[in-house]
Short mmCIF file of C-alpha atoms in Angstrom, two decimals:
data_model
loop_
_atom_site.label_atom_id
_atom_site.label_comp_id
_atom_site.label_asym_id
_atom_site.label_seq_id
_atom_site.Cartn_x
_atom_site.Cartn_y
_atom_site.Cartn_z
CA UNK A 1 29.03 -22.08 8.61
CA UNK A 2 28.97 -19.04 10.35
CA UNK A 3 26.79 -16.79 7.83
CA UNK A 4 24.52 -17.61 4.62
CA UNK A 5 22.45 -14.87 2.92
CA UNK A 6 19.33 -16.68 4.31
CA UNK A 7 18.14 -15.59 8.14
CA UNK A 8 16.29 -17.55 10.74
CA UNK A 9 13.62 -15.03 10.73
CA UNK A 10 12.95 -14.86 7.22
CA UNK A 11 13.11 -18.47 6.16
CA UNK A 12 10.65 -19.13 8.75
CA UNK A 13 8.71 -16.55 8.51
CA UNK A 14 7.98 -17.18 4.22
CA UNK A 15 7.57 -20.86 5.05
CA UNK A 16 4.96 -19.51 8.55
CA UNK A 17 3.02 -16.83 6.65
CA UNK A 18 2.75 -19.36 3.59
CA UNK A 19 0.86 -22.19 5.55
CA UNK A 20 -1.13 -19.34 7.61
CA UNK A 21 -4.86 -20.31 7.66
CA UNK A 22 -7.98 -18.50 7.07
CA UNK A 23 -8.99 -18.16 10.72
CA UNK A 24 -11.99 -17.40 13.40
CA UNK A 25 -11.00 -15.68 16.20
CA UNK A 26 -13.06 -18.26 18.39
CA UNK A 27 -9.96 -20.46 17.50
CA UNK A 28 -6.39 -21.22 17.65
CA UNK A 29 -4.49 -22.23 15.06
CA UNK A 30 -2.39 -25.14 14.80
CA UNK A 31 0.70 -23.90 16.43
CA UNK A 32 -0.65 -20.39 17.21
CA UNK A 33 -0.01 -19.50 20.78
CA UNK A 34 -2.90 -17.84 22.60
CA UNK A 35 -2.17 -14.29 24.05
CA UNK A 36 -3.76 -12.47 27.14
CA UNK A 37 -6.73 -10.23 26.37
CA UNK A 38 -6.44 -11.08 22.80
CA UNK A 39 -8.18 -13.05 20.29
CA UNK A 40 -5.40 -16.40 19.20
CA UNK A 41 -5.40 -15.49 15.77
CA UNK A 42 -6.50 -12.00 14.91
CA UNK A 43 -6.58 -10.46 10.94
CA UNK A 44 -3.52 -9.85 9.01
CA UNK A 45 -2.56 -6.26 8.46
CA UNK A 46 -3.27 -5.05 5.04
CA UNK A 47 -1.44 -2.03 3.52
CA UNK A 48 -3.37 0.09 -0.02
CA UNK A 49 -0.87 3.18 -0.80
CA UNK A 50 -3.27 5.63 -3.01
CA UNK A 51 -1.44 8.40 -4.46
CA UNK A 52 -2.29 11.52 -6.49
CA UNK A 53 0.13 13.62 -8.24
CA UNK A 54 1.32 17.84 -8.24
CA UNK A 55 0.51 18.61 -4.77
CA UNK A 56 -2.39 20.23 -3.24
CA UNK A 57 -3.75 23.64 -2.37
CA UNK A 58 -0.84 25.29 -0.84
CA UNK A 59 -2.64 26.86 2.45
CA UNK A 60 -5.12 24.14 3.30
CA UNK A 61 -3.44 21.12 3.48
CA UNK A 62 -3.08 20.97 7.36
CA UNK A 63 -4.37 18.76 10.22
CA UNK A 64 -4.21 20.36 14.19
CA UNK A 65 -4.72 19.01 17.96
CA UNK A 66 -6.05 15.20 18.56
CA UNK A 67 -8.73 12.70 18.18
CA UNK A 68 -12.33 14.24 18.17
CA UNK A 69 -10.63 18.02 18.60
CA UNK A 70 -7.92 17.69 15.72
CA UNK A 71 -9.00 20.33 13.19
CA UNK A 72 -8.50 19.90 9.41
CA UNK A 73 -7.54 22.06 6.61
CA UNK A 74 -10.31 22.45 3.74
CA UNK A 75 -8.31 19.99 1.61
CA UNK A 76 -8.89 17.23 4.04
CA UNK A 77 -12.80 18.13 5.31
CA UNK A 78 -13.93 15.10 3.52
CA UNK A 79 -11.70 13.21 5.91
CA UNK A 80 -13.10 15.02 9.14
CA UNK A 81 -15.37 11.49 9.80
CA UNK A 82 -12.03 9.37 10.30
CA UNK A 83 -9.64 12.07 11.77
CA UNK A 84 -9.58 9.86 15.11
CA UNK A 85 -8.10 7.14 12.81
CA UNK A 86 -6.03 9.64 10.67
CA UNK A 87 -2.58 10.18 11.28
CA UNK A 88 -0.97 13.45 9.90
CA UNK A 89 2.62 13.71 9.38
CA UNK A 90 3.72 16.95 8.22
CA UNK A 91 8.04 17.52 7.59
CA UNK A 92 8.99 14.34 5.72
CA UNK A 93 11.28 14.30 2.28
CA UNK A 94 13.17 12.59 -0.08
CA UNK A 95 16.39 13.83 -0.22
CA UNK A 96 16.94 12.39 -3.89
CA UNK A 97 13.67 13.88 -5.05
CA UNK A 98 15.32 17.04 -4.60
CA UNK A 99 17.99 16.29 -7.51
CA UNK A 100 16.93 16.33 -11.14
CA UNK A 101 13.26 18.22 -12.68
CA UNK A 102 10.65 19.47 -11.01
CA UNK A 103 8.02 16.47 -11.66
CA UNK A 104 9.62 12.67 -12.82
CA UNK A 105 12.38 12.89 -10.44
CA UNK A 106 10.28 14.02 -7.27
CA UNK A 107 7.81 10.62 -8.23
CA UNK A 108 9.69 8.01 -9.39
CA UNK A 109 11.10 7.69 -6.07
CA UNK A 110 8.17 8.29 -4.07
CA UNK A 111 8.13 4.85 -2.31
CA UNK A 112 11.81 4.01 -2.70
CA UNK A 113 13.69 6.94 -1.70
CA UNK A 114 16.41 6.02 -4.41
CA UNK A 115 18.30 7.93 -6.37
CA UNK A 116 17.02 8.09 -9.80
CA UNK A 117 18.89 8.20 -13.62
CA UNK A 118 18.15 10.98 -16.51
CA UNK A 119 18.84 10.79 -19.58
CA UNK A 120 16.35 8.90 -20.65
CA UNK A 121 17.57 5.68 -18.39
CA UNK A 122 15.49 4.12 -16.42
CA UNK A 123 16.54 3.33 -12.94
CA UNK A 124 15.34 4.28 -9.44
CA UNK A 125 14.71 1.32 -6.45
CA UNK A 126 12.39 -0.99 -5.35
CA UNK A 127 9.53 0.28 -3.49
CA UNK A 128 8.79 -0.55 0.04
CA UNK A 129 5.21 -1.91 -1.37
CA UNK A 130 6.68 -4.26 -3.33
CA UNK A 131 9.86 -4.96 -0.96
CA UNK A 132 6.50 -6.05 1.52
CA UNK A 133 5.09 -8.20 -1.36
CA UNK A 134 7.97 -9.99 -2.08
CA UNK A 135 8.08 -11.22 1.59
CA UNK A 136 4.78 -10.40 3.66
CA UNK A 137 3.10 -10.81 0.26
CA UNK A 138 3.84 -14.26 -0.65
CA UNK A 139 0.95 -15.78 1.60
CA UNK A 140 -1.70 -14.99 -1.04
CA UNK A 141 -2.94 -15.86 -4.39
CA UNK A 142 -1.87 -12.19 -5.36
CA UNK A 143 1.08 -10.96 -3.70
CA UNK A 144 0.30 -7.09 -4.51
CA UNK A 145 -2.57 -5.33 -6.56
CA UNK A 146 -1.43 -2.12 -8.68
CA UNK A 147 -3.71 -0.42 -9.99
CA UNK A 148 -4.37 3.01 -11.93
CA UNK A 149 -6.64 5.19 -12.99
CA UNK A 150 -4.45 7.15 -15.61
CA UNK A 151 -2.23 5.59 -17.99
CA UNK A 152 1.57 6.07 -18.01
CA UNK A 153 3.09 8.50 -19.94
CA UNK A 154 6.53 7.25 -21.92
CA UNK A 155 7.84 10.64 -23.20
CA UNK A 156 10.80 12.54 -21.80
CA UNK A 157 10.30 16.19 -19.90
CA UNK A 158 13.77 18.29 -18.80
CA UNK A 159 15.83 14.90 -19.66
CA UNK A 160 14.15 12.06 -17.24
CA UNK A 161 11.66 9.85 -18.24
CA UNK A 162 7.97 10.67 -17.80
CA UNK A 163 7.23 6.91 -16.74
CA UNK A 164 8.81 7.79 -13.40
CA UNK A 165 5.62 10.43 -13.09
CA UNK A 166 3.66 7.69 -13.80
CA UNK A 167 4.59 5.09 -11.54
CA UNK A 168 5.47 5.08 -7.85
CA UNK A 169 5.32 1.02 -7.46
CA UNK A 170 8.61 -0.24 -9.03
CA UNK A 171 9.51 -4.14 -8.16
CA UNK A 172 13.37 -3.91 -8.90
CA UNK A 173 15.54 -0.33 -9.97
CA UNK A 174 15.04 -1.09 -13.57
CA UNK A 175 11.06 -2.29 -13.78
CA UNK A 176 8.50 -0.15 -12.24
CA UNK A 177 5.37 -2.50 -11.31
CA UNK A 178 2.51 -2.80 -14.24
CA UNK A 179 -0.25 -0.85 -13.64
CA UNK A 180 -3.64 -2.75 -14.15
CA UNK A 181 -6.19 0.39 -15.73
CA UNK A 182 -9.36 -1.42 -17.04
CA UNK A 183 -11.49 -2.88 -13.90
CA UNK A 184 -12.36 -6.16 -15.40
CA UNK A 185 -8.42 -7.52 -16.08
CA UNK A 186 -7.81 -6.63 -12.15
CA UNK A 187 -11.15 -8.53 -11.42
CA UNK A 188 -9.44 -11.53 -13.40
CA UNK A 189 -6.59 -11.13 -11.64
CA UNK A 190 -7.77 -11.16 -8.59
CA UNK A 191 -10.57 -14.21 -9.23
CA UNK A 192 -10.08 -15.55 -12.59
CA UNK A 193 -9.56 -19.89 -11.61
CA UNK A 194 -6.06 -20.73 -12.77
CA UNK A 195 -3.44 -22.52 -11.23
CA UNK A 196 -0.56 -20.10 -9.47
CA UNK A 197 2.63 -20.65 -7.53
CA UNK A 198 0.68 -19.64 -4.37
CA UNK A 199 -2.15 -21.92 -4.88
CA UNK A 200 0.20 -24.85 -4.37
CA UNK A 201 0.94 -26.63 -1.51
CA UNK A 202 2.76 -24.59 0.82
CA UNK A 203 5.71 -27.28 0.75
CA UNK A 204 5.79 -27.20 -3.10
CA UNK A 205 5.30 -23.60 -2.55
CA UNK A 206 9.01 -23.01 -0.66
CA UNK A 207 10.56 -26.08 -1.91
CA UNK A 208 12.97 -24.27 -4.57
CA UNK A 209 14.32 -21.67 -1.37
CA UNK A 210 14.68 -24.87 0.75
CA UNK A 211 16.47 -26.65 -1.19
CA UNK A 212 18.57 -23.65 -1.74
CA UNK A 213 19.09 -23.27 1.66
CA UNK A 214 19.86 -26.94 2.07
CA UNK A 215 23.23 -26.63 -0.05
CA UNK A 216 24.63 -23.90 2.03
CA UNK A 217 24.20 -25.47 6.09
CA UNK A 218 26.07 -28.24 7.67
CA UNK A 219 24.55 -32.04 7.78
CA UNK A 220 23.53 -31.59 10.94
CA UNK A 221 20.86 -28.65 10.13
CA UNK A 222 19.71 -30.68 6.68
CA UNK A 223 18.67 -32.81 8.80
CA UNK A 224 16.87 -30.76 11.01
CA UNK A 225 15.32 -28.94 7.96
CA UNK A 226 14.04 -32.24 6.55
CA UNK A 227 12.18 -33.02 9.76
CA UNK A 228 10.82 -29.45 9.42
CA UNK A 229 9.54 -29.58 6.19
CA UNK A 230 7.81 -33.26 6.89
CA UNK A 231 6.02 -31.51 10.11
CA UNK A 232 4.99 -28.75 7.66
CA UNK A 233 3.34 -31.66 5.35
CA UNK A 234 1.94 -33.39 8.29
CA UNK A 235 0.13 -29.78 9.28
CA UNK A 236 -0.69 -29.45 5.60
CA UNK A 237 -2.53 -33.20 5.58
CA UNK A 238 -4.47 -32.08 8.94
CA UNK A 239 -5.71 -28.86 7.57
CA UNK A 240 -6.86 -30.72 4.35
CA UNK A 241 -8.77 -33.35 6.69
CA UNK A 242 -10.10 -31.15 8.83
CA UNK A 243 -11.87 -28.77 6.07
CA UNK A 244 -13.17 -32.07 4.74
CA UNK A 245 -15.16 -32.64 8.09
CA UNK A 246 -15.70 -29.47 9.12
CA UNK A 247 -13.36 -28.41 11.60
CA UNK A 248 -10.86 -25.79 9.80
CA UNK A 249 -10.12 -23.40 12.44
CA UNK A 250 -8.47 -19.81 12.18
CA UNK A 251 -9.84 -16.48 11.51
CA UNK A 252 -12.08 -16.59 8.25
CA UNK A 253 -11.87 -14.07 5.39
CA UNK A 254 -15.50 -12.68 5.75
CA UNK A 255 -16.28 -13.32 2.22
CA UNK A 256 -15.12 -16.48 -0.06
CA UNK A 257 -15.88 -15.21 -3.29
CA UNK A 258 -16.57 -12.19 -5.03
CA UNK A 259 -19.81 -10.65 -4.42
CA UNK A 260 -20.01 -8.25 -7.42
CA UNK A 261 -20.26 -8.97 -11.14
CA UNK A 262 -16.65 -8.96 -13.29
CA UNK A 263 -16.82 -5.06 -14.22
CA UNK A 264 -17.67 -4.35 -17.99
CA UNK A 265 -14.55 -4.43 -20.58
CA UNK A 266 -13.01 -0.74 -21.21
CA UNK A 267 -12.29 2.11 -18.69
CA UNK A 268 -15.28 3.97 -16.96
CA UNK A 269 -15.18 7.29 -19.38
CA UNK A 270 -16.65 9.34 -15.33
CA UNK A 271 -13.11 9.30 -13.74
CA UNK A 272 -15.03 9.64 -10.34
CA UNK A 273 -16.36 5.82 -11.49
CA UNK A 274 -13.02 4.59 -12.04
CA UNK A 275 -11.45 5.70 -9.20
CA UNK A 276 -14.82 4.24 -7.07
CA UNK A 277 -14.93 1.19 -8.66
CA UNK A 278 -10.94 0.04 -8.76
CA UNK A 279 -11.45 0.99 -4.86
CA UNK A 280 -14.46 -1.53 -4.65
CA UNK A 281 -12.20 -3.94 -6.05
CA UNK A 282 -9.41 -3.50 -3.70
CA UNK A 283 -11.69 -3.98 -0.91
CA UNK A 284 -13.09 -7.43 -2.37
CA UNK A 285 -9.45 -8.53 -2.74
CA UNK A 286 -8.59 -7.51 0.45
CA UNK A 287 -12.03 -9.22 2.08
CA UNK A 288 -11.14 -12.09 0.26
CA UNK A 289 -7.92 -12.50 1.76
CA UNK A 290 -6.78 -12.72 -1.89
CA UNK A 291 -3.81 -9.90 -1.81
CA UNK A 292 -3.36 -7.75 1.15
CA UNK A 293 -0.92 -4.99 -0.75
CA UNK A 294 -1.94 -2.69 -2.82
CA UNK A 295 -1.10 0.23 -4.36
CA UNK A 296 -3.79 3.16 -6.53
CA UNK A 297 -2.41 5.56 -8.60
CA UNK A 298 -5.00 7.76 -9.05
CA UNK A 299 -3.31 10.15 -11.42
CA UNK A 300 0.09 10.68 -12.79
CA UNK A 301 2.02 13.63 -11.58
CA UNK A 302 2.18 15.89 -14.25
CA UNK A 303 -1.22 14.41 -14.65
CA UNK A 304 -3.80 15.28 -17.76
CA UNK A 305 -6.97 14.06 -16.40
CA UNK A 306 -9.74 16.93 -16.90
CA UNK A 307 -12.86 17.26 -14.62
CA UNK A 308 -16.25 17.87 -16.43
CA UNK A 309 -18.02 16.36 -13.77
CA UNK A 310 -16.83 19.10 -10.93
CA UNK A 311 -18.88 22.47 -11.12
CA UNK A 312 -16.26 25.54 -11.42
CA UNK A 313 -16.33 28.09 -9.02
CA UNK A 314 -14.26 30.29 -10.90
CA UNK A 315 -15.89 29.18 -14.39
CA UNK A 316 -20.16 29.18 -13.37
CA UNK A 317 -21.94 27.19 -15.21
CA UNK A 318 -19.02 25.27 -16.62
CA UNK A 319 -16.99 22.17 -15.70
CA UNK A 320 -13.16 21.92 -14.50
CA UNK A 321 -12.36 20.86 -18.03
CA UNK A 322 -10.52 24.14 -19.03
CA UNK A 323 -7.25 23.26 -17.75
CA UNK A 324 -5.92 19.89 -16.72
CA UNK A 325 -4.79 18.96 -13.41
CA UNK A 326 -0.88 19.66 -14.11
CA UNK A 327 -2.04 23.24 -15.45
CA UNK A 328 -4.91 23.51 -12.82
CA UNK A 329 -2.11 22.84 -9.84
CA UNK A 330 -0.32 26.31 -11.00
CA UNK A 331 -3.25 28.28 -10.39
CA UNK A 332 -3.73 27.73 -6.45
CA UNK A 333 -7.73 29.00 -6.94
CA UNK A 334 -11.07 27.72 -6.05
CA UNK A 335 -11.30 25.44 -8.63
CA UNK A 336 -7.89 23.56 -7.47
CA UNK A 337 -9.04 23.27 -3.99
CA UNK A 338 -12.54 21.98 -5.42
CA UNK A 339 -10.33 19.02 -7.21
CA UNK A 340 -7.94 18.38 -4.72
CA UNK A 341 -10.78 17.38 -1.99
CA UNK A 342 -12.57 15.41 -4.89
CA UNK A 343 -9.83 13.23 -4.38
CA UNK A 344 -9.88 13.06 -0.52
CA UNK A 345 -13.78 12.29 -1.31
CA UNK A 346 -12.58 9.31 -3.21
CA UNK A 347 -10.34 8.33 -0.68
CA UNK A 348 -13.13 8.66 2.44
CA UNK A 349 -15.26 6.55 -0.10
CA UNK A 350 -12.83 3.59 0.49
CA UNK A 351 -12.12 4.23 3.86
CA UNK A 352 -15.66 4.17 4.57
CA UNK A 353 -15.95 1.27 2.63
CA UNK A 354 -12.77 -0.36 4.62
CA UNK A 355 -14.60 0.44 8.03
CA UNK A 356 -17.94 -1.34 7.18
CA UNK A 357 -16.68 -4.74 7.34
CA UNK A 358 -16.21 -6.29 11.19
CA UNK A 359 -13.76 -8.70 11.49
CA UNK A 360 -14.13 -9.89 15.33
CA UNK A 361 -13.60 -7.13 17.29
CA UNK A 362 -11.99 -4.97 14.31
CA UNK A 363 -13.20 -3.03 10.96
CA UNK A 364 -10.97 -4.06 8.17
CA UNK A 365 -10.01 -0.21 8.27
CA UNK A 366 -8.78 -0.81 11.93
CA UNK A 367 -6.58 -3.79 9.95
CA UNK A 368 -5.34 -1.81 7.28
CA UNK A 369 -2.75 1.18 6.88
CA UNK A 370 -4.45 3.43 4.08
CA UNK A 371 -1.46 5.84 3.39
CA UNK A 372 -2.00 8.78 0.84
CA UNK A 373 0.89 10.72 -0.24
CA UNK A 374 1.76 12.74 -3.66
CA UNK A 375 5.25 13.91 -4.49
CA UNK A 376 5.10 17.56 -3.62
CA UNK A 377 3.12 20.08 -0.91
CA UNK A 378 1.70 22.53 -3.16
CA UNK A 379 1.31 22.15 -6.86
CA UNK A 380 2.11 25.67 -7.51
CA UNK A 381 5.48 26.01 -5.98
CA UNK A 382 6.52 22.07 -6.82
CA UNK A 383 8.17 22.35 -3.12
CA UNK A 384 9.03 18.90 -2.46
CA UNK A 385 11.38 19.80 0.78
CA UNK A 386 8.56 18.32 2.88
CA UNK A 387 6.21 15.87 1.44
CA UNK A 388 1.81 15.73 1.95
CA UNK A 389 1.24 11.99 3.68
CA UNK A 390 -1.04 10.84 5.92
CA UNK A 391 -2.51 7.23 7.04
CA UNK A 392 -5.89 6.14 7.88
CA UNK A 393 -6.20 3.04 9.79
CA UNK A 394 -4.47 0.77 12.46
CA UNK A 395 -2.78 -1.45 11.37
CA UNK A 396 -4.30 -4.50 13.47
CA UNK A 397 -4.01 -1.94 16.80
CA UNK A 398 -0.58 -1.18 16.24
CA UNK A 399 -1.08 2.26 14.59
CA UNK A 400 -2.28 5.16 16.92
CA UNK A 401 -4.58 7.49 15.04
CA UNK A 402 -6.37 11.14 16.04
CA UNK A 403 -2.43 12.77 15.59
CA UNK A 404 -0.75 15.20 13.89
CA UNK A 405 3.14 14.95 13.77
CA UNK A 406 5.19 17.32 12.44
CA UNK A 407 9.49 16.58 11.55
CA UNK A 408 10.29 19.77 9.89
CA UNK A 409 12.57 21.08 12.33
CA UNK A 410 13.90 17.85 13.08
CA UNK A 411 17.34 16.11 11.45
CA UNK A 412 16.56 13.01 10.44
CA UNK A 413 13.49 13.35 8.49
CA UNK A 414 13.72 10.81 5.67
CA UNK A 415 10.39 9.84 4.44
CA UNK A 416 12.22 6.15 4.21
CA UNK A 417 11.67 6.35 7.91
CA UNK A 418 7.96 6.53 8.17
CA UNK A 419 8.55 3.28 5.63
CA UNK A 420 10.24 1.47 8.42
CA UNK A 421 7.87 1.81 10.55
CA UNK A 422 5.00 0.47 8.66
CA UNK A 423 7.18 -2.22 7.42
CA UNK A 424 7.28 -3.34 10.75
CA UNK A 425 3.63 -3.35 11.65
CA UNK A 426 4.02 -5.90 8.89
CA UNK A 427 6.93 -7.83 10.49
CA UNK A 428 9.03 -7.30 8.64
CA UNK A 429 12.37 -5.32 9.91
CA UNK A 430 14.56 -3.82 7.70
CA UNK A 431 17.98 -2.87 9.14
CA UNK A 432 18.46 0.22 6.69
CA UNK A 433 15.86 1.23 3.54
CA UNK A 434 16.36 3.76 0.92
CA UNK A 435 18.27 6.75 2.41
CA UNK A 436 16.92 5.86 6.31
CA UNK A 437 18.84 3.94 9.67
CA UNK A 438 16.04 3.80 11.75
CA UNK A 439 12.05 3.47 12.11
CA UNK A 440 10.00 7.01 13.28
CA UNK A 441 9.78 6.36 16.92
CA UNK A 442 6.05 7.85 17.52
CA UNK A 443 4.90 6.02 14.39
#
């Protein structure tokens, strides 16, 4: 049989990342292959996509220069601590986002690059996010974690669907992801003891794709699948025995189990507490080794969330509660500016957070690719023809940071591309995604 819609690769590789172990970087695993002048079993990489809607302040949202020297716009200042592990990328669209109204089509495909339906139909693509945790994914408890911090909106502006400026996470064309708003049911998600699929034996685990597989090779290769699956079993029963006496070896998660309380019932009514504490959470999953996607919608776009707890410039001796963010985007003022780096606040909060935690010779920041995007540059013009991103982090050393890159003069700027190129600091290699052929080559 020359061709089956299963690869090599990716049989393997959801059977390999299934069975991978906790591990200490002392130690090789089973089967792991030491390599020069690194540890044998280093950290998975861990992606979090945060994401707030409308833009920001139209002339300071700009990064310059490299590593300690780069300069920052005001917008990112609360960044300026990590801008030798920031990378700016300035010239990136979505051609589709360009089609349609000025808000639910330029967000519903913000991760997807897809084209998307009006009328009231719902249909865009499936995210890269979730495209990673239906493969990468699959090796923990919880294959992705997406949260929010502002519910979805289901009403219908300029004939598309407001729940595509509500969710950026979809996990086919026709179902964006569930977003998880109230702290304690994404604690219980993340910790609560029930039995899951991934919780199984890794053999039980892969056993319906296997035998899927099986119908559709010759004889020959059943058999040589059968003797793979019994070696997997045989690992499986030596991993068992040897965390019975002592001796599991791989790279351990540096914590076991939760080390904060299940957060109270309701939603935070402080929106700067929300946003803190579903970061806090994403952390613990991600030091747990419990999911290692995630996704944090911090607003919608055409987003209602008010700001009482900001001082206005413009407004003394009042909050930014006079307008809401949609409204307050329009305006371009003080009082924008003064929102848009509460959020980069929230975001140096968790990469701060991220960067605290050594694992070997790594933070968990250096581990992780912390992308922030939102679906258009400047709130006031709803421009969308190049798109605010940028990613904090390393991805386990194979993301450069302290740069600035900047495609707007250059063909071939799909956003899709940047996509690529972090799936593949993921291993995973996608031959074409959304409207993108090929990876960014400095990325």
């Amino acid at each position: 049989m020359s061709t089956h819609r299963y690869s090599r690769r990716a049989f393997l590789h959801g059977t390999g990342v299934s069975m991978a172990l906790p591990w200490l970087e002392s130690c090789n695993v089973w089967g792991d292959e030491p390599k020069r002048d690194k540890p044998a079993s280093e950290a998975p990489v861990r992606l979090c996509v945060t994401f707030s809607g409308n833009g920001f302040h139209s002339k300071e949202w700009w990064a310059k220069g490299e590593g300690k020297a780069m300069e920052l716009g005001q917008v990112l200042q609360p960044l300026h601590e990590f801008r030798e592990k920031m990378l700016f990328v300035r010239g990136l669209y979505h051609e589709e986002a360009r089609k349609g109204n000025i808000h639910s089509s330029q967000t519903g495909n913000m991760l997807s690059g897809a084209p998307i339906a009006s009328g009231g139909e719902i249909r865009s693509g499936t995210s890269f996010d979730q495209v990673l945790a239906q493969t990468y994914g699959r090796s923990t408890k919880v294959p992705s974690l997406v949260l929010a911090c502002e519910k979805s909106n289901p009403s219908v502006h300029k004939n598309y669907s407001m729940l595509y400026s509500s969710h950026i996470s979809w996990s086919s064309p026709t179902t964006p992801t569930p977003l998880e708003l109230y702290p304690a049911l994404a604690f219980d998600r993340l910790f609560k003891d029930e039995a899951s699929p991934a919780d199984k034996s890794v053999l039980d685990a892969v056993l319906v794709d296997a035998q899927d597989l099986r119908r559709g090779i010759s004889n020959n290769d059943q058999r040589k699948l059968d003797e793979y699956l019994d070696s997997v079993r045989d690992v499986e029963k030596r991993i068992e025995n040897a965390g019975k006496r002592g001796e599991l070896q791989g790279w351990r998660p540096t914590l076991e189990k939760p080390h904060i309380q299940r957060p109270a019932d309701g939603i935070p009514q402080d929106i700067g507490e929300h946003m803190r504490l579903m970061m806090d959470l994403l952390v613990l999953g991600f030091q747990t080794d419990t999911t290692r996607i995630t996704t944090l919608k911090l607003n919608n776009d055409h987003s209602a969330l008010r700001f009482p707890n900001l001082p206005s410039v413009q407004q003394a001796g009042h909050g930014i509660d006079y307008m809401i963010h949609h409204l307050l985007s329009h305006s371009d003022g003080a009082d924008w500016l003064k929102v848009n780096q509460f959020f980069m606040e929230q975001l140096a909060y968790l990469a701060r957070k991220l960067d605290a935690i050594q694992e070997g010779s790594r933070t968990l920041l250096d581990n992780t690719m912390l992308m922030h995007c939102s679906s258009m540059m400047a709130g006031a013009r709803h421009d969308n023809d190049q798109l605010p991103v940028i990613i904090l982090g390393g991805a386990g050393g194979r993301l450069q940071g302290g740069r600035a890159l900047d495609y707007k003069d250059r063909p071939e700027r799909q956003m899709c591309r940047l996509f690529m190129s972090m799936m593949d600091k993921m291993d995973q290699y996608p031959k074409v995604f959304g409207d993108a052929k090929m990876m960014l080559e400095e990325v």
